[in-house]
Amino acid sequence: MTAIDRHYLIIQKPVLSEKATYDSGERNAYHFRVPVDANKIEIRRAVETLFKVKVTKVNTLTKRGKIKRRGHTSGHAQDWKRAMVTLREGDTIEIL
């Protein structure tokens, strides 16, 4: 696996929520869903390489999967990680 392949695996998809939309307008920060084992340095390199922007700050948040039940069977949803990436003044990412 090459480095560019790993970048595509790290940035799985954008998180489109009210908070993410607000952050993109106010703080120039974009939210992405990333693997649980990805660290901040990998996330920074992936965003800078794939979108050709300069990242100033990366914050991460690990979300626990909710407990799900159906009848007597129970389980839980998969854990996931959110990365909030703040870009340099003037840089933007076009998301849909």
Coordinates of C-alpha atoms in Angstrom, one line a residue:
M1 CA 0.0 0.0 0.0
T2 CA 1.4 3.4 -1.0
A3 CA 1.1 6.6 1.1
I4 CA -1.5 8.0 -1.2
D5 CA -3.7 4.9 -0.7
R6 CA -3.4 5.3 3.0
H7 CA -4.6 8.9 2.7
Y8 CA -7.7 7.8 0.9
L9 CA -8.3 5.2 3.7
I10 CA -7.9 7.9 6.4
I11 CA -10.4 10.4 5.1
Q12 CA -13.5 8.2 4.9
K13 CA -16.2 10.8 4.4
P14 CA -17.2 14.2 5.5
V15 CA -19.5 14.6 8.5
L16 CA -22.5 16.7 7.5
S17 CA -24.3 18.0 10.6
E18 CA -25.4 21.4 12.0
K19 CA -22.2 21.8 14.0
A20 CA -20.0 20.8 11.0
T21 CA -21.8 23.3 8.8
Y22 CA -21.5 26.1 11.4
D23 CA -17.8 25.3 11.9
S24 CA -17.0 25.5 8.2
G25 CA -18.5 29.0 8.0
E26 CA -17.3 30.4 11.3
R27 CA -14.0 28.7 12.1
N28 CA -13.0 27.5 8.6
A29 CA -13.0 24.0 10.2
Y30 CA -14.2 20.8 8.4
H31 CA -15.3 17.5 10.0
F32 CA -14.4 14.1 8.6
R33 CA -15.0 10.5 9.7
V34 CA -11.7 8.7 10.1
P35 CA -10.6 5.3 11.4
V36 CA -10.2 4.9 15.1
D37 CA -6.5 4.1 14.8
A38 CA -5.7 7.2 12.8
N39 CA -3.6 9.8 14.6
K40 CA -3.5 13.6 14.2
I41 CA -0.3 13.7 12.1
E42 CA -1.7 11.2 9.6
I43 CA -5.0 13.1 9.4
R44 CA -3.1 16.4 8.8
R45 CA -1.0 14.9 6.0
A46 CA -4.0 13.2 4.4
V47 CA -6.0 16.4 4.2
E48 CA -3.1 18.5 3.0
T49 CA -2.2 16.0 0.3
L50 CA -5.7 15.2 -1.0
F51 CA -7.2 18.7 -0.9
K52 CA -4.1 20.9 -1.5
V53 CA -4.7 23.1 1.6
K54 CA -2.7 24.0 4.7
V55 CA -3.9 22.6 8.0
T56 CA -3.4 24.7 11.1
K57 CA -5.0 22.5 13.7
V58 CA -6.5 19.0 14.1
N59 CA -8.9 18.0 16.9
T60 CA -10.2 14.4 17.2
L61 CA -13.1 12.9 19.1
T62 CA -13.8 9.2 19.5
K63 CA -17.5 8.4 19.4
R64 CA -18.7 5.2 21.2
G65 CA -21.2 3.0 19.3
K66 CA -24.7 3.0 20.7
I67 CA -26.2 -0.1 22.2
K68 CA -28.8 -1.6 19.8
R69 CA -31.5 -4.1 20.7
R70 CA -34.0 -6.0 18.7
G71 CA -36.1 -8.3 20.7
H72 CA -33.9 -10.5 22.9
T73 CA -30.8 -9.9 20.8
S74 CA -28.6 -7.0 21.7
G75 CA -25.3 -5.6 20.3
H76 CA -23.8 -2.3 19.7
A77 CA -22.9 0.0 16.7
Q78 CA -19.3 0.4 15.7
D79 CA -17.1 2.9 17.4
W80 CA -15.8 5.7 15.2
K81 CA -13.6 8.8 15.2
R82 CA -14.4 12.4 14.1
A83 CA -11.6 14.7 13.0
M84 CA -12.2 18.5 13.1
V85 CA -9.6 20.0 10.8
T86 CA -9.0 23.8 10.9
L87 CA -7.5 25.3 7.7
R88 CA -5.4 28.4 7.1
E89 CA -7.1 31.7 6.4
G90 CA -8.2 31.8 2.8
D91 CA -8.2 28.0 2.2
T92 CA -11.4 26.1 1.7
I93 CA -12.6 22.6 0.8
E94 CA -15.5 22.1 -1.5
I95 CA -17.9 19.6 0.1
L96 CA -20.9 18.8 -2.1

